[in-house]
Coordinates of C-alpha atoms in Angstrom, one line a residue:
Chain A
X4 CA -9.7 4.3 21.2
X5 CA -5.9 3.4 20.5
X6 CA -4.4 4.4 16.8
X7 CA -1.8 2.9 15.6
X8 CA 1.5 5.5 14.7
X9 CA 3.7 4.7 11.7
X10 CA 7.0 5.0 11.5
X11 CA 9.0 6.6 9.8
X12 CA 6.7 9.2 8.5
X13 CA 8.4 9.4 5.2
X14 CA 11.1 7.0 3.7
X15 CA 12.6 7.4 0.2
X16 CA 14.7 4.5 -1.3
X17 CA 16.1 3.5 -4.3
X18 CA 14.6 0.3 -6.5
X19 CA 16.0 -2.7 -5.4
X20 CA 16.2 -1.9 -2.1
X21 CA 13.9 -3.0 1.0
X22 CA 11.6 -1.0 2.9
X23 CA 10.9 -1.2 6.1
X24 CA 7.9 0.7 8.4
X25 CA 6.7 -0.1 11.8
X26 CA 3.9 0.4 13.6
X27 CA 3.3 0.8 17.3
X28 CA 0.0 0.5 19.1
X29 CA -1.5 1.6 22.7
X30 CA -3.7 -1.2 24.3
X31 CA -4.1 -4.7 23.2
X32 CA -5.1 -5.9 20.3
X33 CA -6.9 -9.1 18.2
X34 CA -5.6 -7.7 14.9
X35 CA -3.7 -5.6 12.4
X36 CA -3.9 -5.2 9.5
X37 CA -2.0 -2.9 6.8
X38 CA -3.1 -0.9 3.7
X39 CA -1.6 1.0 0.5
X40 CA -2.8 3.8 -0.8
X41 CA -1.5 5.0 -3.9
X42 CA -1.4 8.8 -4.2
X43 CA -5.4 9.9 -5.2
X44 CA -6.9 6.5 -4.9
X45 CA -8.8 4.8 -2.2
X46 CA -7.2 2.4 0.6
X47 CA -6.6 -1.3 -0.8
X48 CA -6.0 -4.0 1.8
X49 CA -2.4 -5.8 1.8
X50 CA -2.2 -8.5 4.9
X51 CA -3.6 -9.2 8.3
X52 CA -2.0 -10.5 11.0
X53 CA -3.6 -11.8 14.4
X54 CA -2.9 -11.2 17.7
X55 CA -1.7 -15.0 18.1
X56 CA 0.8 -14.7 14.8
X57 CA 3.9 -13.6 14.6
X58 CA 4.8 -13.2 10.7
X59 CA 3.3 -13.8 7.9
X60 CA 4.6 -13.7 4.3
X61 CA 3.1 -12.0 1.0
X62 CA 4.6 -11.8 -2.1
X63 CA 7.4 -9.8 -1.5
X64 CA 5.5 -8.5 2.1
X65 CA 6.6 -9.9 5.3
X66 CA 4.7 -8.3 8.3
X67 CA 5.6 -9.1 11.8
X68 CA 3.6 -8.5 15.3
X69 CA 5.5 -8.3 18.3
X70 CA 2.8 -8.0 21.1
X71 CA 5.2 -7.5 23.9
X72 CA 6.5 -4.2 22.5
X73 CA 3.0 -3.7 21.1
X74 CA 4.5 -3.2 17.8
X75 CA 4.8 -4.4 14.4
X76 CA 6.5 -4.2 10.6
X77 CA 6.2 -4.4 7.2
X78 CA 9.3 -5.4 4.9
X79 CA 8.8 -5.2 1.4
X80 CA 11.7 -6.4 -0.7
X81 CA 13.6 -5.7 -3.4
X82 CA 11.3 -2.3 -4.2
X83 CA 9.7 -1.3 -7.5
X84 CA 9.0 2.1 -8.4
X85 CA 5.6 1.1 -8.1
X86 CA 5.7 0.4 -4.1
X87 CA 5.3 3.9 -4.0
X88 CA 2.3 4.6 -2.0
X89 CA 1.4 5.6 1.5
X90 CA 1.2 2.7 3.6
X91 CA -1.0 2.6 6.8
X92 CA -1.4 -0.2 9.6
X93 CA -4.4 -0.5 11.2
X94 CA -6.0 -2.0 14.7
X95 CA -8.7 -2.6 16.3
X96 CA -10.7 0.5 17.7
X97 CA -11.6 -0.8 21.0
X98 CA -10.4 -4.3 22.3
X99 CA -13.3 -6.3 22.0
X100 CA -12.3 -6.8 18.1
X101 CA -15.2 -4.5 16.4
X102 CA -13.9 -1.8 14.2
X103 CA -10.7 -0.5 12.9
X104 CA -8.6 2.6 13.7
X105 CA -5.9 3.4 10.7
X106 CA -2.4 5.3 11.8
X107 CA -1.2 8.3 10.0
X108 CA 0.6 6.7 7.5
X109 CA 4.2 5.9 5.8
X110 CA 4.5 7.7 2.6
X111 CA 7.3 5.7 0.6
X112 CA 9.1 6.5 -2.5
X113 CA 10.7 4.3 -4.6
X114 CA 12.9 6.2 -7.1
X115 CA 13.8 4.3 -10.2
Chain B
X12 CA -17.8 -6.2 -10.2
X13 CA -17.6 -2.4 -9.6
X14 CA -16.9 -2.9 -5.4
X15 CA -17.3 0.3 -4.0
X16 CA -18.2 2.8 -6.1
X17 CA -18.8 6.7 -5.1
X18 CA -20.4 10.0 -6.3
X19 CA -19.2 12.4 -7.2
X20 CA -15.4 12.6 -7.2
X21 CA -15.1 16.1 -7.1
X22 CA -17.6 18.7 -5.3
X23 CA -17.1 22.9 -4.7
X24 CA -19.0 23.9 -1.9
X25 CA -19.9 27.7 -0.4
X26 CA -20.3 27.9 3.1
X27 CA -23.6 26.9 4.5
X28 CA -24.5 25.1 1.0
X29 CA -25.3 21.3 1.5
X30 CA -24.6 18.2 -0.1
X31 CA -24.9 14.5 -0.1
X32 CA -22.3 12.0 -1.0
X33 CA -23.5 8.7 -2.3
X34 CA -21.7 4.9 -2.2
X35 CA -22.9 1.9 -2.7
X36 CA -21.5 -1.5 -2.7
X37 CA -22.0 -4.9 -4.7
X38 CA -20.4 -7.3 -2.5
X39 CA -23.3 -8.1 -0.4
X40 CA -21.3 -6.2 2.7
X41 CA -23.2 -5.7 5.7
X42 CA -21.2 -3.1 7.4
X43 CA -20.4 0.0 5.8
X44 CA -18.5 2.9 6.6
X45 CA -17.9 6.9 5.9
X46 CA -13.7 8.4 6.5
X47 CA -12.6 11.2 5.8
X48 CA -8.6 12.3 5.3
X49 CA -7.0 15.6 5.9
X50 CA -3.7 15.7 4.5
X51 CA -0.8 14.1 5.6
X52 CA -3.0 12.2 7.8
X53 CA -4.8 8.7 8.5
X54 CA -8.1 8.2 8.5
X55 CA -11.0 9.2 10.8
X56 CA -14.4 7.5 11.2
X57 CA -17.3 9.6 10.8
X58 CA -20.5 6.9 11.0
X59 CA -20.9 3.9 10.1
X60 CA -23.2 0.9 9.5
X61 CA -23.1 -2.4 11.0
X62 CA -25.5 -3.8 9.5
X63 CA -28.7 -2.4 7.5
X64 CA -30.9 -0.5 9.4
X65 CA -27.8 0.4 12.0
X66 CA -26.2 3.6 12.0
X67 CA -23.5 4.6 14.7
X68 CA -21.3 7.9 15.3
X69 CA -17.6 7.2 14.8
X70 CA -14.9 9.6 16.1
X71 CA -15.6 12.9 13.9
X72 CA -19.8 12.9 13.3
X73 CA -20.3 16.4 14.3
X74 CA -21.9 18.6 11.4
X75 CA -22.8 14.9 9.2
X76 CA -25.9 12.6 9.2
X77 CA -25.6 9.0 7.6
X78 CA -28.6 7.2 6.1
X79 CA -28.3 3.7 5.1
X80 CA -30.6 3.6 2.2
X81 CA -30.2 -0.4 2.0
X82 CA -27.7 -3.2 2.1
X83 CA -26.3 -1.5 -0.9
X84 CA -25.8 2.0 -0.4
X85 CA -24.8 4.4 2.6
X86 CA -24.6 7.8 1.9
X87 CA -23.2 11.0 3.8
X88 CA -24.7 14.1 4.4
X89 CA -23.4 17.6 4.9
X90 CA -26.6 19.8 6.2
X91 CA -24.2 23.1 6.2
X92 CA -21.0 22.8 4.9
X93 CA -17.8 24.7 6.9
X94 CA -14.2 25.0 5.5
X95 CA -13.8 22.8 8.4
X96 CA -15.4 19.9 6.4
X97 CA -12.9 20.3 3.2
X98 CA -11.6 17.2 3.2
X99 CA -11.2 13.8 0.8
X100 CA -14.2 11.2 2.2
X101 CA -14.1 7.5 1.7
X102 CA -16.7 4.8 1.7
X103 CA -15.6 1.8 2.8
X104 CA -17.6 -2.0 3.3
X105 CA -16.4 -5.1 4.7
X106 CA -18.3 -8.7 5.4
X107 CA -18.5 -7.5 9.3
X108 CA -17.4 -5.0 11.5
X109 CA -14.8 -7.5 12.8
X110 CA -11.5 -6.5 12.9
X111 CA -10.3 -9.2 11.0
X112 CA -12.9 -8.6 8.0
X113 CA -10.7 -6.6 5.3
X114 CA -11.8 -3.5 4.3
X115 CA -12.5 -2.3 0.7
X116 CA -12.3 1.0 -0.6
X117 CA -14.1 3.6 -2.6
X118 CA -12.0 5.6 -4.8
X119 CA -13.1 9.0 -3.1
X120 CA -15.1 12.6 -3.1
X121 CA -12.8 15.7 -3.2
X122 CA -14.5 18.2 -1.4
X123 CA -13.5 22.1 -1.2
X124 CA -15.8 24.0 1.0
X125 CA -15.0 28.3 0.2

């Protein structure tokens, strides 16, 4: 199996500011997807990218894949105090496309 | 609708003692699965369901059994709990085990083993 591994482990900004984590995989992969998780609260799904995309826009989430480098991003702009979560990218467990395998997780913190 | 709902949020175990964590879903899922979280850490599969009547050991089974009850619910069994097992445990569904198929979350069991 391949995990994905955030990066940076821990990143503390102030509001207003954008926030930017990576994620970088093994093996090749059909999707990713990232997730927040608030501090006590279960996993809640934010976007999903495909192996054939390159960025795609949320909100204020812009998440890119660069297959080449086997890597990808999330941007959130302009921060709220309420960004702060851990954030966790996610990829497919084995390369036929079944399953996920999550990363360790970002934790940000947005201080007001 | 509820989504994934689990029981019980909190749980004290002794060594040896054993226990079964209950989730069930109402979004007509077919896949279903069981995490658990150490801290500062990601998640790792411990079973899950593809579908009902499917059940299939993910990267962490040892010392759990799985059963899924029905389309609904998927619970997680601890025959004889080891501090090794204190952990936070989600239950997760999803349309398909597809990787493109979001996942959606249960809000967690705290679990202490002494």
């Amino acid at each position: 199996s391949q995990q994905g591994e955030e990066d940076p482990q821990a990143l503390s900004i102030q509001e207003g500011e954008n926030a930017t984590m990576n994620c970088s995989y093994k093996t090749s992969i059909n999707n990713l997807q990232w997730y927040r998780q608030n501090s006590g609260r279960g996993l809640v799904h934010l976007i999903l990218i495909r192996s054939n995309e390159r960025e795609k826009h949320s909100g204020r989430l812009r998440v890119t894949l660069d297959t080449s480098k086997k890597s990808s991003s999330l941007l959130i702009t302009a921060s709220r105090a309420a960004d702060t979560a851990s954030y966790f990218c996610a990829t497919d467990f084995e390369t036929s496309g079944s399953r996920l395998t999550f990363g360790e997780g970002t934790q940000l913190t947005v201080n007001p | 609708n509820a989504g994934v709902t689990q029981t019980p949020k909190f749980q004290v175990l002794k060594t040896g003692q054993s226990m079964t964590l209950q989730c069930a879903q109402d979004m007509n899922h077919n896949s279903m699965y069981w995490y658990r979280q150490d801290p500062g850490m990601g998640l790792r599969l411990i079973y899950y369901s593809a579908s009902e009547g499917t059940t299939d050991k993910g990267e962490v089974p040892n010392g759990y059994n799985v059963s899924r009850l029905n389309k609904r619910e998927f619970s997680l069994r601890l025959e004889s709990a080891a501090p090794s097992q204190t952990s936070v445990y989600f239950c997760a569904s999803s349309e398909s085990v597809r990787s493109y198929n979001e996942q959606f979350f249960g809000p967690g069991t705290r679990l202490t083993v002494l």
